[in-house]
Tab-separated table of C-alpha atoms in Angstrom:
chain	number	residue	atom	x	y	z
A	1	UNK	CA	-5.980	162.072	1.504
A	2	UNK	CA	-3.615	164.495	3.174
A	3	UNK	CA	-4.514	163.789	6.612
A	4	UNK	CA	-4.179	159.941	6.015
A	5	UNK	CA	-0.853	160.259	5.178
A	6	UNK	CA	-0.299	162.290	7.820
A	7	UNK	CA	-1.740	159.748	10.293
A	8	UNK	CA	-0.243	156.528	8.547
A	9	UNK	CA	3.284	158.691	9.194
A	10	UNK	CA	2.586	159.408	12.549
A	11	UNK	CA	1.586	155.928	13.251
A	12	UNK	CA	4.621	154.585	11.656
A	13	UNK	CA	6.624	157.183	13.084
A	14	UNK	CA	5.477	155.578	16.644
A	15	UNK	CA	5.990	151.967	16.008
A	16	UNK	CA	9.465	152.459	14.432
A	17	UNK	CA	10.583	154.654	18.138
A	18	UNK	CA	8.956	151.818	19.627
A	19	UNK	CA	10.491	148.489	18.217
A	20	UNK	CA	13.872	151.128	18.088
A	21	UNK	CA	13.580	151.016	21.934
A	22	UNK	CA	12.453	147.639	22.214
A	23	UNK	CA	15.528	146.362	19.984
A	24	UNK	CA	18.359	148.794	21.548
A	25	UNK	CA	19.212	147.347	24.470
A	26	UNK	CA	23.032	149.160	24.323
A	27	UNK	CA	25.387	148.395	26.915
A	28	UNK	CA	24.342	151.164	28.909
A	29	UNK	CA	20.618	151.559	28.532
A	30	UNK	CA	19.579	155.079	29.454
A	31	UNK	CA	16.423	156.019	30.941
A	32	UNK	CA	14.155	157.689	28.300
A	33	UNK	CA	14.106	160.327	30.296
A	34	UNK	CA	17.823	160.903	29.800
A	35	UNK	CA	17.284	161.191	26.045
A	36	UNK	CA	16.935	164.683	24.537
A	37	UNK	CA	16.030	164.777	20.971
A	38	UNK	CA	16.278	167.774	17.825
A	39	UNK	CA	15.479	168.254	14.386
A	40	UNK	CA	17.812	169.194	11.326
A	41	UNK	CA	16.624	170.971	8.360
A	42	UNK	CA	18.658	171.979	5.763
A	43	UNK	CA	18.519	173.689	2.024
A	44	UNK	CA	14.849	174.363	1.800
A	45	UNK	CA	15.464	176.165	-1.283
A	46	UNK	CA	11.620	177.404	-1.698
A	47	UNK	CA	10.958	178.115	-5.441
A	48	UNK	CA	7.774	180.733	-5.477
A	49	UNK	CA	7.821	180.008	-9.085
A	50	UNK	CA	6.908	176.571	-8.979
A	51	UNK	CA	3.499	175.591	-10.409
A	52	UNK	CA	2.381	172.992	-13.069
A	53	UNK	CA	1.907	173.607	-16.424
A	54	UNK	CA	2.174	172.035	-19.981
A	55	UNK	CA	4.737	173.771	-20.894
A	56	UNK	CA	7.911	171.542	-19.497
A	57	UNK	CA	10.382	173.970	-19.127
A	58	UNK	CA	8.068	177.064	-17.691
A	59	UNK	CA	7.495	174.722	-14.196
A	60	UNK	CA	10.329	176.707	-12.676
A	61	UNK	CA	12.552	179.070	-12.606
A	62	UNK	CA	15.082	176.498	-11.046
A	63	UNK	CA	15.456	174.461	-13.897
A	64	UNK	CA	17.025	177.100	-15.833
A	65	UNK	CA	15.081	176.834	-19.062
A	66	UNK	CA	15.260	172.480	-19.090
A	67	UNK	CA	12.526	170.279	-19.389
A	68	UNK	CA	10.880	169.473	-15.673
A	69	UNK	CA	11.330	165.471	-15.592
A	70	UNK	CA	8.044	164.530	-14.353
A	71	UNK	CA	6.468	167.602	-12.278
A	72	UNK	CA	4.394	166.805	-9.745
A	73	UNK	CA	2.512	169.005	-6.314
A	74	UNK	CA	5.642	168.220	-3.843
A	75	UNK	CA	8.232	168.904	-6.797
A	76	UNK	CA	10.081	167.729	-9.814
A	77	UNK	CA	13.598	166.588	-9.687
A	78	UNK	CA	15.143	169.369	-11.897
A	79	UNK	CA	13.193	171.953	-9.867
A	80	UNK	CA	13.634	173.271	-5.659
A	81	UNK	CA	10.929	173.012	-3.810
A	82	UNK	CA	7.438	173.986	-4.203
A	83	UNK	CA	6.052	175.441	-0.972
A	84	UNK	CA	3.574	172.731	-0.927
A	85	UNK	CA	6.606	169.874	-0.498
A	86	UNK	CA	7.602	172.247	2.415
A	87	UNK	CA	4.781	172.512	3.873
A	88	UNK	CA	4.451	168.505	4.300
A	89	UNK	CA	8.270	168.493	5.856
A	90	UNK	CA	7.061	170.759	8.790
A	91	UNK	CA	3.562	169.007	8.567
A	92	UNK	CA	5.051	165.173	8.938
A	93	UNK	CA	7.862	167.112	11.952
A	94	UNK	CA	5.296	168.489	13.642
A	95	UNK	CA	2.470	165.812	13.706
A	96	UNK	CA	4.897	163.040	14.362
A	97	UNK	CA	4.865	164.625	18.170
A	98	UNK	CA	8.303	163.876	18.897
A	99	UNK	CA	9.407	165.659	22.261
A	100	UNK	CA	12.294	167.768	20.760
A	101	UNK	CA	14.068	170.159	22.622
A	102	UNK	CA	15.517	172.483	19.612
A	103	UNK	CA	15.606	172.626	16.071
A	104	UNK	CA	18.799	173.530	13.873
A	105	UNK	CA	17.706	174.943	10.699
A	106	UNK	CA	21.457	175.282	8.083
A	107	UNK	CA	20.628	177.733	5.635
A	108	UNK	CA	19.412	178.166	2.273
A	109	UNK	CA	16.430	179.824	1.861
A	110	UNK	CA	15.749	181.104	-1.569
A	111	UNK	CA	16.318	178.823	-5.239
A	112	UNK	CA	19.088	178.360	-7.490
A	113	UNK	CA	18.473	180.766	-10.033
A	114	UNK	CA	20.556	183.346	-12.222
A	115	UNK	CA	21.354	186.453	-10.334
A	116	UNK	CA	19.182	189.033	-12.068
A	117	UNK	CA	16.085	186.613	-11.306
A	118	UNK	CA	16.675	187.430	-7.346
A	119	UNK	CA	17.349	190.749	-5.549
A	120	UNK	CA	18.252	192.102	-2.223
A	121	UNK	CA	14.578	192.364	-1.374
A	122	UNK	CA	13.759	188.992	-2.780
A	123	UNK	CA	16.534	187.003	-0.340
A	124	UNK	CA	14.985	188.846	2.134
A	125	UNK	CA	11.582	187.956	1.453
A	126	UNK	CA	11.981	184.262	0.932
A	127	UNK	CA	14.288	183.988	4.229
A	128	UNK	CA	11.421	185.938	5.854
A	129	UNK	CA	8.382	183.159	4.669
A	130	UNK	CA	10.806	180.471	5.815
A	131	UNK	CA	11.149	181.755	8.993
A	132	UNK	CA	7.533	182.324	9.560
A	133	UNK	CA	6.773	179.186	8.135
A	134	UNK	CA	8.394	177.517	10.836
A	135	UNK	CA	7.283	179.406	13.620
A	136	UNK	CA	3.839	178.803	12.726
A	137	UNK	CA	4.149	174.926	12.764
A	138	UNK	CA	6.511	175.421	16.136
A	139	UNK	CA	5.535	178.242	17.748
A	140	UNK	CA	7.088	177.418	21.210
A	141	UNK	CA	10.055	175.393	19.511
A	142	UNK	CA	13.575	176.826	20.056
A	143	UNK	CA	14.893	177.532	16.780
A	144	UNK	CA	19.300	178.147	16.174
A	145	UNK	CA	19.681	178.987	12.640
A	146	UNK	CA	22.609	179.437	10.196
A	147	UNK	CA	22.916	180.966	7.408
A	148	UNK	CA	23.591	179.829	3.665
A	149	UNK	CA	25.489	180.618	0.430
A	150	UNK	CA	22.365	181.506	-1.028
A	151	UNK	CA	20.696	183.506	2.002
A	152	UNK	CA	22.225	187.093	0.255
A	153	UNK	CA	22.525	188.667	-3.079
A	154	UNK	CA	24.256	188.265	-5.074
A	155	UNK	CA	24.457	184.816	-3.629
A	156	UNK	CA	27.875	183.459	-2.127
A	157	UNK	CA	29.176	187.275	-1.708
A	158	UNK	CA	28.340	187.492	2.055
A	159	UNK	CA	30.492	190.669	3.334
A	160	UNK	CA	32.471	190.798	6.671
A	161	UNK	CA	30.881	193.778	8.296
A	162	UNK	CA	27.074	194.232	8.493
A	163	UNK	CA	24.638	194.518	5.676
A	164	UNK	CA	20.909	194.944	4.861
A	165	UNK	CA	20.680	191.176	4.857
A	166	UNK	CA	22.027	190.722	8.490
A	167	UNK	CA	20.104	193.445	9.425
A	168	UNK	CA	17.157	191.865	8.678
A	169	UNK	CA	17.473	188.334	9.127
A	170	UNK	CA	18.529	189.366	12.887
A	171	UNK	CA	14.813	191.119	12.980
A	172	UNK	CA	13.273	187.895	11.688
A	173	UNK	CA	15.135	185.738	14.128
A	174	UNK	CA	14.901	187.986	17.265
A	175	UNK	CA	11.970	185.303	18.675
A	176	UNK	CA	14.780	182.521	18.899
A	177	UNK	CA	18.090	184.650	19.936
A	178	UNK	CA	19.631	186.529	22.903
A	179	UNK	CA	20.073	190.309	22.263
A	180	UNK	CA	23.852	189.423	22.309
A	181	UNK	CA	23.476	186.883	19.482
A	182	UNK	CA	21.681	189.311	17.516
A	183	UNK	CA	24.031	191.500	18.007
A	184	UNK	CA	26.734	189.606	16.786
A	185	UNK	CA	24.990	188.258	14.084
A	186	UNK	CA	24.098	191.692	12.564
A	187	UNK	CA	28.071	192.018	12.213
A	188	UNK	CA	29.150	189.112	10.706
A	189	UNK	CA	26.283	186.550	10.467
A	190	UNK	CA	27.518	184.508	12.991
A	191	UNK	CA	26.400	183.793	16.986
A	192	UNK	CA	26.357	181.744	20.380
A	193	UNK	CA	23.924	181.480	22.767
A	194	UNK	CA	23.397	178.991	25.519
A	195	UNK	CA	20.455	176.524	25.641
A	196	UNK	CA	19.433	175.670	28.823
A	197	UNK	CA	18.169	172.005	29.460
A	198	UNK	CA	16.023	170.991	32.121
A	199	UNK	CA	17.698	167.237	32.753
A	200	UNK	CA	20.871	168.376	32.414
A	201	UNK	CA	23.583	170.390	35.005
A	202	UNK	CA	25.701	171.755	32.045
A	203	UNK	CA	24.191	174.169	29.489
A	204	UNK	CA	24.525	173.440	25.762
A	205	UNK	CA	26.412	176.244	23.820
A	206	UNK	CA	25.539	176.629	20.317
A	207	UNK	CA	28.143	178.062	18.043
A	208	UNK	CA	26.182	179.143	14.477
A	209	UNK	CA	28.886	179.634	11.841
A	210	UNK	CA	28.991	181.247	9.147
A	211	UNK	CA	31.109	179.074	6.850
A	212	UNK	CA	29.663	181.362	4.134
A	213	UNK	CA	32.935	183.768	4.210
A	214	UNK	CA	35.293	180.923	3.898
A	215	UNK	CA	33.208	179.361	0.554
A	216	UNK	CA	35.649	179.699	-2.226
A	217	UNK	CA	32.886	181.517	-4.663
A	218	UNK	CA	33.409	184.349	-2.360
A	219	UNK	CA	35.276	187.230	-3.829
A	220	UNK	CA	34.686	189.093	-1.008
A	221	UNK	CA	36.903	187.503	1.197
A	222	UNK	CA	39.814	186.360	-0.840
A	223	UNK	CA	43.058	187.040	0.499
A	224	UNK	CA	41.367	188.161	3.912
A	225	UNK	CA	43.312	186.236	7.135
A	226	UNK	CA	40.373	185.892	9.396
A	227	UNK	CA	37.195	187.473	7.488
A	228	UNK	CA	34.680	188.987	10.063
A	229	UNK	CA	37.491	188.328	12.699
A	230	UNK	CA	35.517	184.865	13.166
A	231	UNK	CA	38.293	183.231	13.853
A	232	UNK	CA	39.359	185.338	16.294
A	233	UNK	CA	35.717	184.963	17.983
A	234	UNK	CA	35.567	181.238	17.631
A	235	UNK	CA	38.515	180.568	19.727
A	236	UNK	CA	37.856	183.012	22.483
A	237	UNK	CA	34.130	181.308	22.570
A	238	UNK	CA	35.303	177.350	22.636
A	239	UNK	CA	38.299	178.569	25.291
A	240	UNK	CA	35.659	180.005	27.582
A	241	UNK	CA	33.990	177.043	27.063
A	242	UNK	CA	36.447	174.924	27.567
A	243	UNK	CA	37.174	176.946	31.176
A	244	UNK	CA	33.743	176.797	31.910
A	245	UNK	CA	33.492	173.101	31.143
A	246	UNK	CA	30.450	173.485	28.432
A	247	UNK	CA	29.549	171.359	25.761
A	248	UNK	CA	29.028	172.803	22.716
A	249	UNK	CA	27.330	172.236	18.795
A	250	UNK	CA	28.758	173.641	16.378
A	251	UNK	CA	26.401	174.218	13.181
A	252	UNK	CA	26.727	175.641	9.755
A	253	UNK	CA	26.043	175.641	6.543
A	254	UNK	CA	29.192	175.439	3.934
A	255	UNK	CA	30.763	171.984	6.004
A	256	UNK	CA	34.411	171.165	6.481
A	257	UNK	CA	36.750	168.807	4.801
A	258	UNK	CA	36.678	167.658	1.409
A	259	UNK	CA	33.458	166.818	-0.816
A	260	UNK	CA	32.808	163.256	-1.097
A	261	UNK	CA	31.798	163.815	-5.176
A	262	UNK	CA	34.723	165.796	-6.242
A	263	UNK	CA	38.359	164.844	-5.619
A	264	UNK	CA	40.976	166.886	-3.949
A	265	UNK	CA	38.171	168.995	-3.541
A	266	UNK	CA	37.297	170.996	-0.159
A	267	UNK	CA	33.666	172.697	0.263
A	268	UNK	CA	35.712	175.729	1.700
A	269	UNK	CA	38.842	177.585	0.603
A	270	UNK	CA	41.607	174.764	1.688
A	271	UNK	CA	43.353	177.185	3.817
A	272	UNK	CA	40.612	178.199	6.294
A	273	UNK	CA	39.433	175.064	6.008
A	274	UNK	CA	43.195	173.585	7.049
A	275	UNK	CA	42.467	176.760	10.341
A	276	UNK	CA	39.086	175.365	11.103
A	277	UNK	CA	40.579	171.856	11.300
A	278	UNK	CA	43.252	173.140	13.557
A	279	UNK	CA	40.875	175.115	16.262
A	280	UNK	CA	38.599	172.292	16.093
A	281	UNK	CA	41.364	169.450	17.009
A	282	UNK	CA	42.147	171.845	20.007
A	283	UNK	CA	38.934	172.177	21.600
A	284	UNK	CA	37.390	168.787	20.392
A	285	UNK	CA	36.861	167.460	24.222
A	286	UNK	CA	34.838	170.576	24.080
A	287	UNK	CA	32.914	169.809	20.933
A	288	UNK	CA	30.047	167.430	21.438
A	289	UNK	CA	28.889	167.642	17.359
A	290	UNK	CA	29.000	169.231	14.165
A	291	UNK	CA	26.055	169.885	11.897
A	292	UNK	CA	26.325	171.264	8.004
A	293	UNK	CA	24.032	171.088	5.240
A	294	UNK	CA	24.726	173.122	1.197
A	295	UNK	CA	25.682	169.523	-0.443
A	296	UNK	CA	22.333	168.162	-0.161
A	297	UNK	CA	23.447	165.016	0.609
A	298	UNK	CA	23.843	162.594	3.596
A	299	UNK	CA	27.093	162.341	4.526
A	300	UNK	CA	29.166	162.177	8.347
A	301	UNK	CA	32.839	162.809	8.972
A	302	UNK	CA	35.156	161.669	11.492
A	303	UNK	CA	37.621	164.337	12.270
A	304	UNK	CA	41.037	162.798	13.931
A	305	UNK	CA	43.810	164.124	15.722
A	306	UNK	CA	47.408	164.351	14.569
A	307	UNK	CA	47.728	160.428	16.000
A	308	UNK	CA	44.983	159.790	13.964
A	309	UNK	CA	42.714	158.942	17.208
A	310	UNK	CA	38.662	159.871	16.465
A	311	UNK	CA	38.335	162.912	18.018
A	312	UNK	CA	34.953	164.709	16.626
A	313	UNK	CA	31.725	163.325	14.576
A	314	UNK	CA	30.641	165.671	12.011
A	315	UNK	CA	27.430	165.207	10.245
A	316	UNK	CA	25.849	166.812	6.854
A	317	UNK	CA	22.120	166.693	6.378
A	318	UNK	CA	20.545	165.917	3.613
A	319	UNK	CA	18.161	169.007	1.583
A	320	UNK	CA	14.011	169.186	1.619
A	321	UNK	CA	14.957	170.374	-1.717
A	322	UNK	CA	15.324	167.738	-4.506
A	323	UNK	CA	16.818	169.829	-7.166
A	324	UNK	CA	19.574	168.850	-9.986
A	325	UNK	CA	21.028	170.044	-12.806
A	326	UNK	CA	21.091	168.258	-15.974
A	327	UNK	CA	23.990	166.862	-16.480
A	328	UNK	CA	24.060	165.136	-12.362
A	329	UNK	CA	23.316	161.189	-12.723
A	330	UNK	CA	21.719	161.492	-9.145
A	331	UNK	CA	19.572	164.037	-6.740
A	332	UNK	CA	18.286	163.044	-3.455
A	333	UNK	CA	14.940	162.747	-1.819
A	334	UNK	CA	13.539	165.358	0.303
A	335	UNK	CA	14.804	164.495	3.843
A	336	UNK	CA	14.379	166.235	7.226
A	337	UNK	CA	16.455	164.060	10.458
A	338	UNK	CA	16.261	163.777	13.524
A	339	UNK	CA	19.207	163.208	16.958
A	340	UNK	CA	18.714	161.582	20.102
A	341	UNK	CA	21.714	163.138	22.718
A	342	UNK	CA	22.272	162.370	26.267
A	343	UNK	CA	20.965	165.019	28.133
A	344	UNK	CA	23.585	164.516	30.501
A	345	UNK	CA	27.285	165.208	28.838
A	346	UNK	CA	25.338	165.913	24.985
A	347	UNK	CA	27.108	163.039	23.419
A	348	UNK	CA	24.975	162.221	20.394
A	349	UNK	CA	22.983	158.546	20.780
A	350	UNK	CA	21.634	157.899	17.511
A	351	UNK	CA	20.030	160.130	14.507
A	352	UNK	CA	17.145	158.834	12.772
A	353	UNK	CA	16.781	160.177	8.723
A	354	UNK	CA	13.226	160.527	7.279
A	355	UNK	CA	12.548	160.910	3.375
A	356	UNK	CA	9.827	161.652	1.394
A	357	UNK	CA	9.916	159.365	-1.758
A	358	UNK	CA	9.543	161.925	-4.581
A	359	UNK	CA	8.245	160.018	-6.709
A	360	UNK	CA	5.458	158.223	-5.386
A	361	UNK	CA	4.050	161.219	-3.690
A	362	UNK	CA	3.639	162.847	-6.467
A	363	UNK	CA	2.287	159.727	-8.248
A	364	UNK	CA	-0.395	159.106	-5.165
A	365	UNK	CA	-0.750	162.941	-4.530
A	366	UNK	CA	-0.403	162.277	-0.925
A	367	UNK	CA	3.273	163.398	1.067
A	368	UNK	CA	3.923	159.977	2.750
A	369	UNK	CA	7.406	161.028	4.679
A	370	UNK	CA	9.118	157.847	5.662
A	371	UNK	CA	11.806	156.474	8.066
A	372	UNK	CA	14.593	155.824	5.962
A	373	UNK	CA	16.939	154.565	8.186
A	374	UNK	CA	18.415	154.112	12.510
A	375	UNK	CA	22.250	155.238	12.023
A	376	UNK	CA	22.945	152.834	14.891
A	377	UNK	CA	20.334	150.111	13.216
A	378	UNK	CA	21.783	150.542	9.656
A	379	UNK	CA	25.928	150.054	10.659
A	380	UNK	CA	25.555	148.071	13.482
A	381	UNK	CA	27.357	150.561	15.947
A	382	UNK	CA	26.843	151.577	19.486
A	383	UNK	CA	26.282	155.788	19.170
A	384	UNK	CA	27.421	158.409	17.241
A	385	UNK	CA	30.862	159.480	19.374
A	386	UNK	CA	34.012	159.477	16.929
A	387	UNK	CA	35.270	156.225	18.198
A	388	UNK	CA	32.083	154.479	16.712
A	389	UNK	CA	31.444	156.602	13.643
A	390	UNK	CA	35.467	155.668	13.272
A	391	UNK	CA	34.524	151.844	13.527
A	392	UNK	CA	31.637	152.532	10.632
A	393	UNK	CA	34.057	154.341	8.722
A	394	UNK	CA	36.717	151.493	8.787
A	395	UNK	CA	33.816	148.813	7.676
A	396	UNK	CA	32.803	150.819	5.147
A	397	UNK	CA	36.401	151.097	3.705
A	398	UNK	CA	36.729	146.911	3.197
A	399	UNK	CA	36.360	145.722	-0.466
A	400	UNK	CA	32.804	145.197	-1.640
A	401	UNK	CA	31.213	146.413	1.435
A	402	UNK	CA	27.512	145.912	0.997
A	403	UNK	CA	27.533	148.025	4.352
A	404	UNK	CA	29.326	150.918	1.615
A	405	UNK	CA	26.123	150.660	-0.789
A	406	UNK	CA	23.545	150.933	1.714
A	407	UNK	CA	25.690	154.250	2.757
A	408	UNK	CA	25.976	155.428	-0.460
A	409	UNK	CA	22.047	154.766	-1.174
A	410	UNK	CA	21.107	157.063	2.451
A	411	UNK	CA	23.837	159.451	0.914
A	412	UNK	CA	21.302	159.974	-1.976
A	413	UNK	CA	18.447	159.129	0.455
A	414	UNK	CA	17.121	156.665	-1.760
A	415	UNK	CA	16.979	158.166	-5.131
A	416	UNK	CA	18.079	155.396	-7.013
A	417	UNK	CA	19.117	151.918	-5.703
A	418	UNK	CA	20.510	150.860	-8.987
A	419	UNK	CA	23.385	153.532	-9.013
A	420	UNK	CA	26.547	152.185	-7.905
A	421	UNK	CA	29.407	154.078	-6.277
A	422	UNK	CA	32.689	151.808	-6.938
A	423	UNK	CA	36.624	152.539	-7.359
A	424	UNK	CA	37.276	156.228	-7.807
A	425	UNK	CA	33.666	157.510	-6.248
A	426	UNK	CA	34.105	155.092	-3.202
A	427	UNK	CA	37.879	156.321	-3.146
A	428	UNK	CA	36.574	159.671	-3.066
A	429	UNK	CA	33.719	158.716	-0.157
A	430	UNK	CA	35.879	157.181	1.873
A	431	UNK	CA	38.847	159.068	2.301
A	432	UNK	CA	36.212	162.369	2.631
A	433	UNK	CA	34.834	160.611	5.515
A	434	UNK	CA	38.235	159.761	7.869
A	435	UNK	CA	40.346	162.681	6.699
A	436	UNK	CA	39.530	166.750	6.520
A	437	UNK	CA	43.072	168.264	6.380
A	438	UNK	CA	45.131	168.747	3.575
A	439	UNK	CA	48.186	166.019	4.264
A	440	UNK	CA	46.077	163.212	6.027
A	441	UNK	CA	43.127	163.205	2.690
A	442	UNK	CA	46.202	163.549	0.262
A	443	UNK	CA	48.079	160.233	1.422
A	444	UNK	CA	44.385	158.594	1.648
A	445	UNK	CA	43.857	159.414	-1.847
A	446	UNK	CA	47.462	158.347	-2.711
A	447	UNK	CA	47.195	155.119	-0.865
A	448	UNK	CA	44.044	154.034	-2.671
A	449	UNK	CA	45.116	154.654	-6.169
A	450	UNK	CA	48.252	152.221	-5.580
């Protein structure tokens, strides 16, 4: 049964790049061969304790003592993953035989449990199986990493000098990184390193973040200027860059700007976050993207200048993990995505989001991952540079946008169709998506109350 479904996606999987291709037709088709493509994963959150059992609230540790909902082999929607629903993300990536150059993989290893369930040696462990989970299904794949709140113990308390955990995530990640990324990363968690592409006469630079020391849950950096002197680091890297005339991708886990679920509400402490905007206004003709994962949701931001011009697009993957607490209304279905860039200047062409419906897998016993949606397909825009993802935004803004409820279904990748997202949750949404500093999101959320 498994290997149908791993067929039927593979075969779907072709016809969808097909009639994609066939339909495009952009102003400026490129030759195929000028189209690079990656993967995103994000918040695997593997739960070793998963299993099936009678016994409702003994399926995992994840669910903190509450009743599973309706546990199945890929997963249960109060629970992180099973390694089995893993397993059939990397399955369905690697048997769809898409040419990708890299993969960025944005944190989040081990499950959301109480402290004393994990340990030092735990993290470790878990980020260790991920890591050699992937290289077995990619074993020739170019992997740049980041890491998450929940990659240490005691999660969200990742330190500004080095630690056991950098130690030894460097060790597990020495296959995909430079010595001199390693070496930085062992000191702060953080890295750059180049990535060299064949159809292209500019190298890529990757910038790997870690937006883990700005996360406000972390006491260990309160009332620290620049923690790990990253900021420091950051600008020297994007002003060489800029010198040099790179492109770069910035990726992380804990994202910019403000959540779109919680108002007033930024993912990071609001005045690194108010830095970060700063630096990344300065070098944005430097800054081709920027990835993030840790809300589990599907979400992009435009970040504009102090004209209020588009300037950088800014995207948040959704988790393989389907986890929720209680008391959340919605959770998401697994998802894993993938870009299309121009190999030529990196500008990012389209981005195509795959699901697994929960669900029905788990009904059928079979992982049937899906095509969920064509960004360019689903908002009717040209690519994914600001000045389009600007025009999306601005549609999505108008009254009873039916546009706004197919975005807000891919922002819980398809969990529930019948859950609407109106007045103070589309206020929230919208203003998230146009405006990451402190002022601009304030008058946004000012101006749509009136």
């Amino acid at each position: 049964m498994e290997l149908l479904g791993v067929r039927a996606a593979r075969l779907a999987l072709g016809l969808a790049l097909l009639c994609s291709a066939l339909e495009a037709a952009p102003v400026r088709p490129l030759p195929r061969s000028a189209v690079g493509e990656f993967w995103h994963v994000s918040d695997l959150h593997l739960d070793p304790t998963y299993h099936i059992t009678p016994d409702r609230t003994k399926v995992c540790s994840s669910s903190k003592g509450a009743n599973a909902s309706n546990p199945g082999p890929f997963g249960d929607f109060l629970c992180d993953s099973p390694y089995q629903l893993i397993l059939s993300a990397f399955a369905f990536m690697k048997d769809s035989q898409q040419q990708v150059s890299f993969m960025i993989w944005t944190g989040d290893s081990p499950p959301h449990v109480p402290v004393k369930e994990l340990s030092t040696k735990l993290v470790i462990s878990i980020i260790g199986n991920m890591t050699s989970t992937i290289r077995i299904f990619f074993p020739d794949l170019q992997v740049f990493p980041a890491l998450g709140n929940h990659d240490y113990w005691p999660q969200d308390q990742l330190p500004v000098t080095t630690s056991e955990v950098y130690n030894a995530v460097a060790d597990f990640w020495k296959p995909w990184l430079t010595d001199e990324a390693i070496s930085t990363f062992r000191k702060g968690g953080f890295y750059t390193q180049l990535f060299e592409s064949s159809g292209s006469s500019q190298p890529l630079r990757i910038i790997s973040l870690n937006t883990n020391l700005y996360y406000s849950p972390n006491s260990v950096t309160v009332n620290v200027t620049d923690p790990a002197n990253q900021f420091a680091w950051l600008e020297g890297i994007l002003e060489t860059s800029s010198q040099k005339k790179e492109k770069v991708y910035i990726i992380g886990h804990v994202p910019i700007g403000y959540l779109p679920y919680a108002r007033n509400t930024t993912a990071i402490r609001e005045c690194y976050n108010e830095r970060l905007v700063k630096i990344f206004r300065k070098y944005s003709s430097v800054i081709a993207g920027q990835f993030f994962g840790h809300t589990h949701r599907d979400s992009i931001m435009v970040l504009l200048d102090e004209e209020e011009k588009p300037v950088n697009s800014l995207f948040v993957a959704p988790a393989v993990t389907p986890v929720k607490s209680v008391w959340q209304m919605e959770s998401n279905n697994p998802g894993v995505r993938l870009y299309q860039y121009d190999r030529l200047d990196y500008s990012l062409l389209d981005l195509w989001q795959f699901y697994l419906d929960l669900r029905d897998a788990n009904k059928k016993n079979e992982s049937n991952w899906k095509l969920e949606y064509i960004l360019t397909k689903a908002y009717g825009i040209e690519d994914l540079k600001p000045e389009s993802l600007y025009k999306m935004a601005k549609q999505l803004s108008v009254p009873h946008s039916t546009l706004f409820e197919q975005y807000y279904n891919n922002f819980i990748v398809s969990y529930d169709k019948t859950i609407l997202c109106e007045e103070g949750c589309k206020t929230c949404q919208i203003c998230a998506i146009q405006y990451l500093d402190y002022s601009s999101y304030t008058d946004c959320i000012n101006r749509e109350a009136t």
